[in-house]
Amino acid sequence: MIKACLFDMDGVIVDTAKFHFKAWQRLADSLSIPFTEEQNEELKGVSRVESLEKILAWGQIQLNNAKKIELMDLKNKWYLDYSAEVNAADMLDGVPEFLQELRENNIRIGLGSSSKNALMILEKLGILHFFDTIIDGNKIHMSKPHPEVFLRGATELKLEPSEIVVFEDALSGVEAAKAGGFHCIGIGDAQVLAAADAVVPSMEGMSIERMVSLVSND
Ligand code: B16
Ligand code: MG
């Protein structure tokens, strides 16, 4: 019996993943570190600090903490510039209708995002009121693939992971959901997200009936 859904934000609810990519790419360029879309896949769902550490490791660059903080602030400033105009029209296809259907059927809704900007983005989208709980990068200590973000969501909803479906676009997030004992539907590339119970290309056409049928065999 599915009683709640936990949504990742970047790449599931809204296409802000492209702004994270653009901002990290700009930062990598400024450090003359080559940075591909394939490498970016490894940053999805990963915290800001761990993302920077990975990029610096790829470029074999070592920096002190003060410089790392400066670079993270710069990346976040660029991310905020790129996402400044985000509004309801930027929500990924199928998301508003699915949130509405969940609400009408008393299936609870939570956010499980690594982003420290999640609240601000949900506000811009005008969908804050749908959420019974919001767990974001400000509330967790361990980044995905650690299951903390989703386990905290389950605790706040007072439900077991087996009663919850996680929607994720990142391999780190799918791994986090499965490590926590949740059902998980991957949004995106079936090869990248093979660890999910089922993978669909997008949220378009998502419904309670479809969700239940996708996770019914795991
Ligand atoms: P911030 P999600 C994640 O959000 C992004 O996928 C990841 O690319 C980003 O580095 C991370 O949030 C931290 O974001 O810099 O805004 O705190 O996919 O878990 O919703
Ligand atoms: Mg994501």
Coordinates of N, CA, C and O and ligand atoms in Angstrom, one line a residue, residues 8-12 44-45 144 168-170, ligand 2:
D8 N 12.6 14.0 -5.4 CA 13.8 14.7 -5.6 C 13.4 16.0 -6.3 O 12.3 16.1 -6.9
M9 N 14.1 17.1 -6.3 CA 13.7 18.3 -6.9 C 14.3 18.6 -8.3 O 13.7 18.5 -9.3
D10 N 15.7 18.8 -8.2 CA 16.4 19.2 -9.5 C 16.3 18.0 -10.4 O 16.8 16.9 -10.1
G11 N 15.7 18.2 -11.6 CA 15.6 17.1 -12.6 C 14.4 16.2 -12.5 O 14.1 15.4 -13.4
V12 N 13.6 16.4 -11.4 CA 12.3 15.6 -11.3 C 11.1 16.6 -11.3 O 10.2 16.4 -12.1
K44 N 25.0 14.9 -10.1 CA 23.6 15.0 -9.9 C 23.2 14.4 -8.5 O 23.6 13.3 -8.2
G45 N 22.5 15.2 -7.7 CA 22.1 14.7 -6.4 C 23.1 14.8 -5.3 O 22.9 14.6 -4.2
K144 N 23.3 12.2 -0.7 CA 23.0 11.0 -1.5 C 24.4 10.5 -2.1 O 25.2 11.3 -2.4
E168 N 13.3 9.9 -8.6 CA 14.7 10.4 -8.7 C 15.2 10.4 -10.1 O 15.0 9.5 -10.9
D169 N 16.1 11.4 -10.4 CA 16.7 11.5 -11.7 C 18.2 11.2 -11.7 O 18.8 11.1 -12.8
A170 N 18.7 11.0 -10.5 CA 20.2 10.8 -10.4 C 20.5 9.4 -9.9 O 19.8 8.9 -9.0
Ligands
MG2 MG 17.9 15.4 -9.0

